[in-house]
Coordinates of C-alpha atoms and ligand atoms in Angstrom, one line a residue:
M1 CA 33.0 -25.0 10.7
K2 CA 35.4 -23.1 8.3
Y3 CA 33.4 -21.1 5.2
V4 CA 35.3 -21.1 1.9
L5 CA 33.5 -17.8 -0.1
V6 CA 34.4 -17.9 -3.7
S7 CA 32.7 -14.7 -4.9
G8 CA 33.0 -12.7 -8.7
G9 CA 34.2 -9.9 -10.2
V10 CA 34.3 -8.1 -14.1
I11 CA 32.3 -10.5 -15.7
S12 CA 30.3 -14.1 -15.3
G13 CA 31.9 -17.4 -16.8
I14 CA 35.6 -16.9 -15.9
G15 CA 35.8 -19.9 -14.3
K16 CA 34.6 -19.3 -10.4
G17 CA 33.0 -22.9 -9.6
I18 CA 35.6 -24.4 -11.1
I19 CA 37.9 -22.9 -8.5
A20 CA 35.6 -23.6 -6.2
S21 CA 35.4 -27.3 -6.3
S22 CA 39.6 -27.0 -7.0
T23 CA 40.3 -25.2 -4.1
G24 CA 38.1 -27.7 -1.6
L25 CA 39.3 -30.8 -3.4
L26 CA 43.1 -29.6 -2.2
L27 CA 41.0 -29.8 0.8
K28 CA 40.3 -33.2 0.5
T29 CA 43.7 -34.2 -0.4
M30 CA 44.9 -33.1 3.6
G31 CA 42.3 -34.8 4.1
L32 CA 39.9 -32.6 5.5
K33 CA 36.2 -33.0 5.2
V34 CA 34.6 -30.4 2.0
T35 CA 31.2 -29.3 1.7
S36 CA 30.3 -27.0 -0.7
I37 CA 26.8 -24.5 -0.9
K38 CA 25.5 -23.1 -4.3
I39 CA 23.8 -20.0 -3.9
D40 CA 21.9 -18.3 -7.2
P41 CA 20.7 -15.7 -6.1
Y42 CA 16.9 -15.6 -9.1
L43 CA 14.0 -15.3 -7.5
N44 CA 13.5 -19.3 -9.0
V45 CA 12.7 -21.1 -6.5
D46 CA 14.8 -24.5 -8.2
A47 CA 16.4 -24.2 -11.5
G48 CA 14.2 -27.3 -12.6
T49 CA 11.5 -24.7 -14.3
M50 CA 15.2 -22.9 -16.5
A51 CA 14.6 -24.0 -19.8
P52 CA 18.2 -25.9 -21.0
T53 CA 18.7 -23.4 -23.6
E54 CA 18.5 -20.1 -20.8
H55 CA 21.0 -21.7 -18.6
G56 CA 22.6 -24.8 -19.5
E57 CA 21.2 -28.8 -17.7
C58 CA 19.2 -29.2 -14.7
F59 CA 21.6 -31.3 -12.7
V60 CA 19.7 -33.9 -10.2
L61 CA 20.7 -35.1 -6.7
D62 CA 19.4 -37.5 -4.7
D63 CA 17.0 -35.9 -2.9
G64 CA 15.1 -35.1 -6.0
G65 CA 17.0 -31.8 -5.9
E66 CA 16.1 -29.8 -9.3
V67 CA 19.6 -27.5 -9.2
D68 CA 22.4 -26.3 -10.8
L69 CA 24.8 -27.4 -12.4
D70 CA 27.8 -25.6 -10.7
L71 CA 26.4 -28.4 -7.7
G72 CA 27.1 -30.9 -9.9
N73 CA 30.9 -30.0 -10.0
Y74 CA 31.2 -30.6 -5.9
E75 CA 29.6 -34.3 -6.5
R76 CA 32.0 -34.7 -9.7
Y77 CA 35.0 -32.9 -7.9
L78 CA 34.5 -34.1 -4.0
N79 CA 33.3 -36.5 -4.4
I80 CA 30.1 -36.3 -1.8
T81 CA 26.2 -36.2 -2.1
L82 CA 24.8 -32.9 -2.2
T83 CA 20.8 -31.8 -1.0
R84 CA 18.2 -29.5 -1.9
E85 CA 19.6 -27.5 1.3
H86 CA 22.8 -27.4 -0.8
S87 CA 21.3 -25.2 -3.0
I88 CA 20.4 -21.3 -2.2
T89 CA 18.5 -18.8 -4.4
T90 CA 16.8 -16.0 -4.2
G91 CA 13.4 -17.4 -4.3
K92 CA 14.4 -20.6 -2.1
I93 CA 14.6 -17.7 0.5
Y94 CA 13.0 -15.4 0.6
Q95 CA 9.8 -18.7 -0.1
H96 CA 10.8 -19.7 2.9
V97 CA 11.1 -15.9 5.2
I98 CA 7.8 -15.3 3.6
E99 CA 5.9 -18.7 5.9
R100 CA 7.3 -17.5 8.4
E101 CA 5.9 -14.0 8.6
R102 CA 2.6 -16.3 7.7
R103 CA 2.4 -18.6 10.2
G104 CA 2.9 -15.7 12.7
D105 CA 7.2 -16.2 13.3
Y106 CA 8.4 -13.2 12.9
L107 CA 5.4 -11.6 16.2
G108 CA 4.7 -8.8 14.6
K109 CA 7.0 -7.1 14.0
T110 CA 8.2 -5.7 10.5
V111 CA 10.0 -8.4 7.9
Q112 CA 12.5 -6.3 5.9
V113 CA 15.5 -8.0 3.8
V114 CA 18.1 -6.6 6.2
P115 CA 17.7 -8.3 8.7
H116 CA 15.1 -10.9 8.5
I117 CA 16.5 -11.8 4.3
T118 CA 19.8 -11.7 5.6
N119 CA 19.3 -13.8 8.4
G120 CA 17.6 -16.5 7.2
I121 CA 20.6 -16.3 4.9
Q122 CA 23.2 -17.4 7.5
D123 CA 21.1 -19.5 9.1
W124 CA 20.6 -21.5 6.3
I125 CA 24.0 -21.8 5.2
E126 CA 25.2 -22.8 8.7
R127 CA 22.5 -25.6 8.9
A128 CA 23.6 -26.8 5.2
A129 CA 27.4 -26.8 5.9
R130 CA 27.2 -29.2 9.3
L131 CA 25.2 -31.5 6.8
P132 CA 27.3 -34.9 6.2
V133 CA 28.1 -35.2 2.6
D134 CA 30.5 -38.2 2.3
D135 CA 30.7 -41.3 3.8
T136 CA 32.1 -40.9 6.7
R137 CA 28.4 -39.3 7.5
E138 CA 30.5 -37.5 10.0
E139 CA 29.5 -32.7 9.9
P140 CA 31.9 -31.9 7.3
D141 CA 35.2 -28.9 8.1
V142 CA 34.9 -27.1 5.7
C143 CA 32.2 -25.7 3.7
I144 CA 32.6 -24.3 0.3
I145 CA 30.4 -20.9 -0.5
E146 CA 30.5 -19.9 -4.4
L147 CA 28.8 -17.2 -4.7
G148 CA 26.7 -17.4 -8.9
G149 CA 26.8 -13.7 -10.4
T150 CA 29.2 -10.7 -10.1
V151 CA 29.4 -8.6 -6.4
G152 CA 27.9 -5.7 -7.8
D153 CA 24.8 -7.0 -9.5
I154 CA 21.8 -5.5 -7.4
E155 CA 20.0 -9.3 -6.6
S156 CA 23.0 -10.1 -5.4
A157 CA 24.0 -7.0 -3.2
P158 CA 21.1 -9.0 0.1
F159 CA 23.7 -12.1 -0.2
I160 CA 26.7 -10.3 -0.2
E161 CA 25.5 -8.4 3.5
A162 CA 25.1 -11.9 4.3
M163 CA 28.7 -13.1 3.7
R164 CA 29.8 -9.6 5.9
Q165 CA 28.1 -10.9 8.8
L166 CA 29.1 -14.1 8.7
R167 CA 32.0 -13.4 8.9
R168 CA 31.8 -12.0 11.7
R169 CA 30.0 -14.9 13.8
A170 CA 32.0 -17.5 12.0
G171 CA 34.7 -15.0 13.7
R172 CA 38.5 -14.8 12.5
D173 CA 40.2 -18.3 11.6
N174 CA 37.0 -19.7 9.8
F175 CA 36.2 -17.8 6.8
C176 CA 38.4 -16.2 3.9
Q177 CA 37.4 -15.0 0.7
I178 CA 38.3 -15.7 -2.7
H179 CA 37.3 -13.1 -5.0
V180 CA 38.0 -14.1 -8.9
S181 CA 38.7 -11.4 -11.6
L182 CA 40.1 -11.5 -15.6
V183 CA 43.2 -9.8 -16.8
P184 CA 42.0 -8.8 -19.6
V185 CA 45.0 -8.8 -22.8
I186 CA 44.9 -5.8 -25.0
G187 CA 48.1 -5.3 -27.5
G188 CA 49.3 -7.4 -25.9
E189 CA 49.3 -6.2 -22.3
Q190 CA 48.6 -6.8 -19.4
K191 CA 45.2 -5.3 -17.9
T192 CA 45.0 -4.7 -14.2
K193 CA 42.7 -2.4 -14.3
P194 CA 39.2 -4.5 -13.8
T195 CA 41.0 -6.4 -10.9
Q196 CA 41.4 -3.5 -9.7
Q197 CA 37.8 -2.1 -9.7
A198 CA 36.5 -5.8 -9.4
I199 CA 37.9 -5.2 -5.9
R200 CA 36.9 -1.4 -4.5
E201 CA 33.6 -2.4 -5.2
V202 CA 34.2 -5.0 -3.8
R203 CA 35.5 -3.8 0.2
S204 CA 32.7 -1.9 -0.5
A205 CA 30.4 -3.8 0.4
G206 CA 32.6 -4.7 3.4
L207 CA 34.3 -7.7 2.1
S208 CA 38.0 -7.6 1.4
P209 CA 38.8 -10.8 0.7
D210 CA 41.3 -12.9 1.0
L211 CA 42.9 -14.0 -2.5
I212 CA 42.2 -12.2 -5.6
A213 CA 42.0 -15.5 -8.1
C214 CA 43.3 -13.9 -11.0
R215 CA 42.0 -14.9 -15.1
C216 CA 43.7 -14.8 -17.9
Q217 CA 44.2 -16.5 -20.9
D218 CA 48.4 -16.7 -20.2
Q219 CA 50.4 -16.5 -17.0
L220 CA 50.7 -14.4 -15.3
I221 CA 53.7 -12.0 -15.0
E222 CA 56.0 -10.5 -12.1
A223 CA 54.8 -6.7 -13.4
T224 CA 51.7 -8.2 -13.6
T225 CA 50.6 -9.4 -10.5
S226 CA 52.7 -7.3 -7.7
K227 CA 51.2 -3.8 -9.1
I228 CA 47.7 -6.3 -8.2
A229 CA 49.1 -6.5 -5.4
M230 CA 50.2 -2.5 -4.5
F231 CA 47.2 -1.3 -6.2
C232 CA 44.7 -4.2 -3.5
Q233 CA 46.8 -3.7 -1.0
V234 CA 48.3 -7.7 -0.9
E235 CA 50.1 -9.8 -1.1
P236 CA 51.9 -10.6 -4.4
S237 CA 51.7 -13.7 -2.3
Q238 CA 48.0 -13.9 -2.3
V239 CA 47.3 -13.2 -5.8
I240 CA 46.7 -16.2 -7.7
A241 CA 47.2 -16.9 -11.7
V242 CA 44.9 -19.0 -13.4
H243 CA 45.8 -19.6 -16.5
D244 CA 44.0 -21.6 -19.2
V245 CA 45.3 -25.3 -19.0
D246 CA 44.9 -28.0 -20.9
S247 CA 42.2 -29.1 -19.1
T248 CA 40.0 -27.9 -16.3
Y249 CA 41.3 -31.0 -14.9
H250 CA 44.1 -29.7 -14.4
V251 CA 43.0 -26.4 -12.0
P252 CA 44.1 -28.3 -8.5
M253 CA 47.3 -29.1 -10.4
L254 CA 47.9 -25.6 -11.0
L255 CA 46.4 -24.3 -7.8
E256 CA 48.7 -26.0 -5.9
Q257 CA 52.1 -24.3 -7.8
Q258 CA 50.7 -21.2 -7.1
G259 CA 49.8 -21.6 -3.2
I260 CA 46.5 -21.6 -2.2
L261 CA 47.1 -24.7 0.3
V262 CA 50.0 -22.3 1.7
Q263 CA 47.8 -19.2 2.1
L264 CA 44.2 -21.8 3.0
R265 CA 46.8 -23.3 6.0
E266 CA 47.7 -20.1 6.7
L267 CA 44.2 -18.0 7.5
F268 CA 42.7 -20.9 8.6
R269 CA 45.2 -22.1 11.1
L270 CA 45.4 -25.6 10.0
D271 CA 49.0 -26.5 11.8
H272 CA 46.9 -26.1 15.6
Y273 CA 44.0 -29.1 13.8
T274 CA 44.2 -32.2 13.9
I275 CA 43.4 -34.6 11.0
P276 CA 42.7 -38.3 11.3
P277 CA 45.4 -40.1 10.7
F278 CA 43.4 -42.2 8.2
L279 CA 41.9 -39.3 5.8
V280 CA 45.6 -37.8 5.8
E281 CA 46.4 -41.2 4.0
K282 CA 43.3 -40.8 1.9
G283 CA 43.4 -37.8 1.4
R284 CA 46.6 -38.4 -0.1
Q285 CA 45.6 -41.1 -2.1
I286 CA 42.9 -39.7 -3.9
W287 CA 45.5 -36.8 -5.3
R288 CA 47.7 -39.1 -6.6
D289 CA 44.4 -40.7 -8.3
W290 CA 43.9 -37.1 -9.3
K291 CA 47.6 -36.2 -10.9
T292 CA 47.8 -40.2 -11.8
L293 CA 44.2 -40.1 -13.9
T294 CA 44.2 -36.6 -15.5
K295 CA 47.7 -36.7 -16.8
S296 CA 45.9 -38.5 -20.3
Q297 CA 44.0 -34.7 -20.7
N298 CA 47.7 -33.4 -21.6
R299 CA 47.2 -32.0 -24.5
R300 CA 50.4 -32.7 -26.3
L301 CA 50.8 -36.6 -24.7
H302 CA 48.2 -37.2 -28.5
L303 CA 46.4 -40.6 -27.2
E304 CA 44.3 -42.0 -29.7
E305 CA 40.7 -40.6 -30.6
V306 CA 38.4 -41.7 -29.1
T307 CA 34.9 -40.3 -32.1
I308 CA 31.6 -40.0 -30.4
A309 CA 28.4 -38.1 -31.6
L310 CA 26.0 -35.9 -29.6
V311 CA 22.5 -36.3 -31.2
G312 CA 20.4 -33.6 -29.3
K313 CA 17.9 -30.5 -29.5
Y314 CA 20.1 -28.2 -27.6
T315 CA 23.1 -28.8 -29.6
N316 CA 23.5 -25.0 -29.5
L317 CA 24.7 -24.7 -25.9
H318 CA 26.7 -27.4 -24.7
D319 CA 26.2 -26.0 -21.0
S320 CA 22.8 -27.5 -21.3
Y321 CA 25.2 -31.4 -21.9
L322 CA 27.2 -30.2 -18.9
S323 CA 27.0 -33.7 -17.6
V324 CA 27.0 -35.9 -20.4
I325 CA 29.4 -34.3 -20.7
K326 CA 31.6 -34.2 -17.9
S327 CA 31.3 -38.2 -17.9
L328 CA 31.9 -38.6 -21.4
E329 CA 35.2 -38.0 -20.5
H330 CA 35.6 -39.6 -17.0
S331 CA 35.6 -42.3 -18.6
A332 CA 37.2 -42.0 -22.0
M333 CA 40.4 -41.2 -19.0
A334 CA 39.5 -43.4 -17.9
C335 CA 39.9 -45.7 -21.0
S336 CA 43.5 -43.5 -22.1
R337 CA 41.5 -42.1 -24.2
A338 CA 41.1 -37.9 -26.1
L339 CA 37.3 -37.3 -25.9
N340 CA 35.8 -36.5 -30.0
L341 CA 32.9 -35.3 -29.4
V342 CA 30.6 -34.7 -32.0
W343 CA 27.8 -33.1 -32.1
I344 CA 25.4 -33.4 -34.7
D345 CA 21.7 -31.7 -34.6
A346 CA 19.6 -34.3 -34.4
S347 CA 16.4 -32.3 -36.6
N348 CA 19.5 -32.3 -39.4
L349 CA 19.3 -36.0 -39.9
E350 CA 15.5 -36.2 -40.7
K351 CA 14.2 -36.3 -44.8
T352 CA 12.7 -32.6 -44.1
T353 CA 16.3 -30.9 -44.0
L354 CA 17.4 -33.1 -47.2
E355 CA 15.0 -31.1 -48.4
S356 CA 15.1 -27.4 -47.4
S357 CA 18.8 -27.6 -46.4
P358 CA 20.7 -30.5 -48.1
E359 CA 23.9 -30.0 -46.7
S360 CA 23.6 -29.9 -43.1
Y361 CA 21.4 -32.6 -44.2
H362 CA 24.7 -34.6 -46.1
K363 CA 27.0 -32.8 -42.9
A364 CA 24.9 -34.6 -40.6
W365 CA 24.8 -37.6 -42.3
H366 CA 28.9 -37.9 -43.4
D367 CA 29.7 -36.8 -39.3
L368 CA 26.9 -39.7 -37.7
C369 CA 28.2 -42.3 -40.2
T370 CA 31.7 -41.8 -39.4
A371 CA 31.8 -40.9 -35.8
D372 CA 32.6 -44.6 -33.8
G373 CA 29.8 -44.5 -31.6
V374 CA 26.2 -42.5 -30.8
L375 CA 24.5 -40.6 -27.8
V376 CA 21.7 -39.6 -28.0
P377 CA 20.7 -37.4 -25.0
G378 CA 17.7 -37.2 -22.6
G379 CA 15.3 -33.5 -23.3
F380 CA 11.8 -32.4 -24.1
G381 CA 8.9 -32.3 -26.8
H382 CA 9.3 -33.5 -30.4
R383 CA 11.9 -31.3 -31.8
G384 CA 14.7 -34.3 -33.7
T385 CA 13.4 -37.5 -32.6
E386 CA 12.7 -38.6 -36.3
G387 CA 16.0 -38.3 -36.4
M388 CA 17.2 -39.2 -32.7
I389 CA 15.3 -42.8 -34.4
A390 CA 17.3 -42.3 -37.6
A391 CA 20.6 -42.3 -35.6
A392 CA 19.4 -45.4 -33.4
N393 CA 18.6 -47.5 -35.9
W394 CA 22.1 -47.2 -37.8
A395 CA 22.9 -47.7 -34.9
R396 CA 21.8 -50.7 -34.2
T397 CA 21.9 -52.4 -37.8
K398 CA 25.4 -51.2 -38.4
P399 CA 26.2 -51.9 -35.4
K400 CA 27.7 -49.8 -33.6
P401 CA 28.2 -48.6 -30.1
Y402 CA 24.1 -46.7 -29.1
L403 CA 24.1 -45.2 -25.4
G404 CA 20.5 -43.5 -25.6
I405 CA 19.6 -41.7 -21.4
C406 CA 15.6 -41.1 -20.9
L407 CA 14.4 -39.9 -23.8
G408 CA 17.5 -42.1 -25.8
M409 CA 16.5 -45.0 -24.1
Q410 CA 12.6 -44.3 -25.3
L411 CA 13.2 -43.4 -28.8
A412 CA 15.7 -46.3 -29.3
V413 CA 12.8 -48.8 -28.5
I414 CA 10.3 -46.6 -30.8
E415 CA 12.4 -47.3 -33.4
Y416 CA 12.5 -51.1 -32.1
A417 CA 8.5 -51.4 -32.4
R418 CA 8.4 -50.0 -35.7
N419 CA 10.9 -51.9 -37.0
V420 CA 11.9 -54.9 -35.9
C421 CA 8.4 -55.9 -34.5
G422 CA 6.3 -53.8 -37.6
L423 CA 4.1 -52.1 -34.6
K424 CA 4.8 -49.1 -38.0
S425 CA 3.3 -46.5 -36.1
A426 CA 4.8 -47.7 -32.5
G427 CA 5.0 -43.4 -30.6
S428 CA 4.5 -42.0 -27.9
V429 CA 2.1 -40.0 -26.3
E430 CA 5.2 -36.8 -25.9
L431 CA 5.3 -37.4 -29.0
E432 CA 2.0 -36.8 -30.9
D433 CA -1.2 -36.6 -29.8
H434 CA -3.0 -40.2 -30.0
P435 CA -0.9 -42.6 -30.8
S436 CA -2.0 -45.7 -32.7
D437 CA 0.4 -47.8 -31.3
P438 CA 1.6 -46.2 -27.6
V439 CA 4.7 -47.5 -26.7
I440 CA 6.2 -45.1 -24.3
I441 CA 2.7 -43.3 -22.2
F442 CA 2.9 -40.1 -19.3
M443 CA 3.4 -42.5 -15.7
P444 CA -0.3 -42.5 -14.1
E445 CA 0.8 -41.1 -10.7
I446 CA 2.5 -38.0 -12.3
D447 CA 0.0 -34.2 -12.1
K448 CA -0.5 -32.6 -15.0
A449 CA -1.4 -29.3 -13.9
T450 CA 1.8 -27.7 -11.9
M451 CA 5.4 -26.5 -13.0
G452 CA 8.5 -27.5 -11.0
G453 CA 9.4 -31.1 -9.4
N454 CA 6.5 -32.5 -10.4
M455 CA 8.1 -36.0 -12.4
R456 CA 9.5 -39.0 -11.0
L457 CA 12.2 -37.3 -9.6
G458 CA 15.8 -38.1 -7.8
L459 CA 17.8 -41.9 -6.6
R460 CA 15.1 -44.5 -7.3
A461 CA 15.8 -48.1 -7.3
T462 CA 16.6 -50.7 -10.7
N463 CA 16.8 -54.7 -10.8
F464 CA 18.6 -56.3 -13.0
Q465 CA 15.8 -59.4 -14.0
E466 CA 16.4 -62.9 -14.2
G467 CA 18.5 -64.2 -16.2
T468 CA 20.5 -60.9 -17.5
E469 CA 23.6 -62.9 -16.0
W470 CA 25.0 -62.8 -19.8
S471 CA 25.0 -58.6 -19.6
R472 CA 27.1 -56.3 -20.0
L473 CA 26.3 -53.3 -18.8
R474 CA 25.1 -55.9 -15.8
K475 CA 28.7 -56.3 -16.1
L476 CA 30.2 -52.4 -15.1
Y477 CA 27.4 -52.6 -12.2
H478 CA 30.4 -54.8 -10.8
N479 CA 27.4 -58.1 -10.9
E480 CA 25.3 -56.3 -8.1
P481 CA 22.3 -57.3 -8.9
S482 CA 20.6 -53.7 -7.7
I483 CA 21.6 -50.5 -8.4
H484 CA 20.8 -47.0 -7.4
E485 CA 20.6 -44.0 -10.0
R486 CA 19.0 -41.0 -10.5
H487 CA 15.4 -40.2 -12.4
R488 CA 14.2 -37.5 -14.1
H489 CA 11.4 -38.0 -16.2
R490 CA 7.8 -38.0 -17.1
Y491 CA 7.6 -40.6 -19.5
E492 CA 7.6 -44.2 -19.8
V493 CA 7.5 -47.3 -22.0
N494 CA 3.8 -48.8 -22.0
P495 CA 4.8 -52.0 -20.0
D496 CA 1.4 -53.7 -22.0
Y497 CA 4.1 -53.5 -24.7
I498 CA 6.4 -56.2 -23.9
D499 CA 5.6 -58.8 -24.4
R500 CA 5.4 -57.3 -28.6
L501 CA 8.3 -56.4 -28.2
S502 CA 10.5 -59.4 -29.0
G503 CA 13.8 -59.3 -28.6
L504 CA 14.0 -56.0 -27.0
N505 CA 15.9 -56.8 -23.5
F506 CA 13.8 -54.8 -20.9
I507 CA 16.6 -55.9 -18.5
G508 CA 16.7 -53.8 -15.4
K509 CA 12.9 -52.3 -13.2
D510 CA 11.8 -50.9 -10.5
D511 CA 10.9 -52.0 -7.2
K512 CA 7.6 -53.9 -8.5
G513 CA 9.0 -54.3 -12.0
E514 CA 6.3 -52.4 -13.7
R515 CA 9.0 -49.5 -15.1
M516 CA 11.4 -50.9 -17.9
E517 CA 14.7 -48.5 -17.0
I518 CA 17.0 -50.3 -19.2
I519 CA 17.2 -51.7 -22.7
E520 CA 20.1 -54.1 -23.8
L521 CA 20.8 -55.7 -27.1
K522 CA 21.9 -59.4 -26.7
D523 CA 24.4 -59.3 -29.7
H524 CA 25.7 -55.9 -30.3
P525 CA 28.3 -54.4 -29.0
F526 CA 26.9 -52.2 -27.4
F527 CA 23.2 -50.6 -27.3
V528 CA 22.0 -49.8 -24.3
G529 CA 19.6 -47.6 -23.2
V530 CA 18.2 -46.0 -19.5
Q531 CA 15.4 -44.1 -18.6
F532 CA 17.7 -42.6 -15.6
H533 CA 20.5 -40.7 -15.8
P534 CA 23.9 -42.4 -15.0
E535 CA 25.5 -38.9 -15.8
Y536 CA 24.6 -37.5 -13.2
L537 CA 25.7 -40.1 -10.4
S538 CA 29.2 -40.1 -12.9
R539 CA 32.7 -38.8 -10.7
V540 CA 36.6 -38.5 -11.7
L541 CA 37.8 -40.7 -10.4
R542 CA 34.8 -43.6 -10.4
P543 CA 33.4 -43.4 -14.6
S544 CA 30.0 -44.1 -14.9
P545 CA 29.5 -47.6 -15.4
P546 CA 26.5 -47.3 -18.6
Y547 CA 28.9 -44.3 -19.8
L548 CA 31.6 -45.8 -19.5
G549 CA 30.4 -49.6 -21.6
F550 CA 29.2 -46.9 -24.1
V551 CA 33.2 -45.1 -24.7
A552 CA 35.3 -48.6 -23.9
A553 CA 33.3 -49.5 -26.7
C554 CA 33.5 -46.8 -28.9
A555 CA 37.3 -46.9 -28.7
G556 CA 37.2 -51.8 -28.7
V557 CA 38.3 -52.1 -25.5
L558 CA 35.1 -53.5 -24.0
E559 CA 36.1 -56.6 -22.6
Q560 CA 39.1 -55.3 -21.0
T561 CA 37.1 -52.9 -18.6
I562 CA 34.9 -55.3 -17.9
A563 CA 37.7 -57.6 -16.5
A564 CA 39.1 -54.7 -15.1
A565 CA 35.0 -53.8 -13.4
S566 CA 34.1 -57.7 -12.9
S567 CA 37.8 -58.1 -10.9
Ligands
NAG601 C1 33.9 -42.2 -3.2 O1 32.4 -41.5 -2.5 C2 32.3 -43.5 -2.6 C3 31.0 -43.5 -1.8 O2 30.5 -42.7 -0.7 C4 32.5 -44.7 -1.8 O3 32.7 -45.5 -2.1 C5 34.3 -44.1 -2.6 O4 35.7 -44.4 -2.0 C6 35.2 -42.6 -2.9 N1 36.1 -42.3 -3.4 C7 36.8 -41.9 -4.1 C8 38.6 -42.2 -4.4 O5 37.0 -41.0 -2.6

C-alpha cells in the first residue's frame, strides 16, 4: 500500500480537499486503484449531529455513514464507494480505544495517547486503506489520506505523530506527503513567509513534506518558486504552484502540468510497478473523458446559461448544499450549459416577509419567476417551508421544471394535497403538532430519543411501479425496474393518503411497497420529487438521473437527454 498524505498549513479552506482528490484522480488515470481516508480531528464521532450551517453538508454513504463532506469529493472525483471506515475522527478513535480498554484488551497497561491512540490511528488506516472501493473489488494500490485542519492545531497533534510513525511503518517508496500552503499577494508581491513558517512547523513535528503545493491567486513567478525552494530546502520541482482556475474540475490538469505525476512516479518508484494493461487503458479513457467534459467549464467559451433557483433554508452557507451544487454542475456539463445558480431564502417567499421587508419579498419572487426551474433540497425544521410550498405551487402551475429532494418532495405532496385535492389543512407532523390532515408522518421504526444515526440512512432499493413506463425519470434511469439511492430521513408520505391524492403519481416505492420514494406528474414538463438524496451518488462523469433530467428540462434538452439515456 502506498500512502499520499495531504496536510495543510497557514489556514484551512484553501482547497486541500480538491488538491487531494485531484492527485488521486491523476494516479487513477495511470491505471492505479486509488482509495482515500479523511481525518477530522474533532471530537464528534461522526458528522451526523453537526449543524449544516456550521460545518457544511453532512455527506451520507452507502452503508449509512454520516461523514464529512470531503468524502463526497473523493467519491465524485475517483468514482469510488467509500464506507464509514474511511472517515476517521478523534471521537471515533477514542471511542474505539476506550472500548478496548473497558474490555481489558490492554492487559492492565496505562492507556496513553502515545502509543495507544497513535497505534489505533495507524491500525485503522492500514485496515481501511485495504477495503475494495471500486468495481475491480480488489485491494487498492494507493490511499490518499487527507488530514483536516492545519498542522500545529492542538487537536491534530496525535494524528501528526501517527503519520510520522506511519511513514516508517510503510517504508521508503511507500509514503509521500504533500503539504498545502498559501502564498498571499500583498502590494502586488507574492509573499513566501507564511509558507516558510508552515514548513518549519511541519518539520518540527517530525514530518518532512515531499511536495509543497502553493495556493495562490495567480501563477507563481519563478523568483517565488526558487525562494520557497531555497528557504524550505527542497528542489524547485518539488514546489507545485496551484493558482486559481476557472473551475475546480481543472485542478487535475493544472497539477499534471506542474509535473506532480512525474514526482509521484519517482517517489513511489512506479516504473517498477506492474499495472494490468486493461487498467492502464481504462485510466487513459477516464483522463480523455475528464478533459473533454470539463473543457466546457472554461469561462471564455461563453456557453448558453441555464438558470436554476435553489429555494432553501441554509442559503448563507453554500457548503450546506455542496453535493446538490455538484450534482447540478455535473448535469450542466453533460448538457453543455453554464450553470447559473440563484439562491433564494425560502422564507423571503412568504407573505409575512411582504410586510416586514417588501424588497426581499419582491426580489425573491422576481428571482423565482425568472429562473428556468426550481429546486427545493432537503432540510429540517419549520422555517421557510411555506415559502417552499409556494415555490412548488408556482412550478407546478406555471408550469416550470421542479425537483424536490427529501423535504422538497414532501412539501410538493402537501402543496398538491392542499391545492388540487382540497385537503386545505394538509401538513407534516414534522412542521406542526397535530395537522388535521397529516400527509407527512414520522416513520414508525425511528427512535425519537437518541440523536445521531437515528434516521433511515444509506443505500435502499426503490422499485418503479407497474404501469409507469411513461415516466421520464424511469427512462433516465435506463428503464431499470429497480434502482438504489442513498437515504437520510425520519419522516415520510403517509400511505393512508395515497388514494386521496389522485393524479399525483407515486411511481417508485420501497421493497415492501409501503414507502413512497418518487412522485412524478404526467402532464408537466418535469415535476419530480424524490424521498432519497440522489446527489450523494452523482459523479463527474456520470450525473445523477433526477438532476440530469431536471437540468435538461430547464435547458430545453430533455427529449435528447432521455433518448441518449435509453440508447
Ligand atoms: C464508475 O464506477 C461504476 C461502478 O463502480 C462503474 O460501473 C463505471 O464504469 C465507472 N465509471 C467510470 C467512468 O470509470
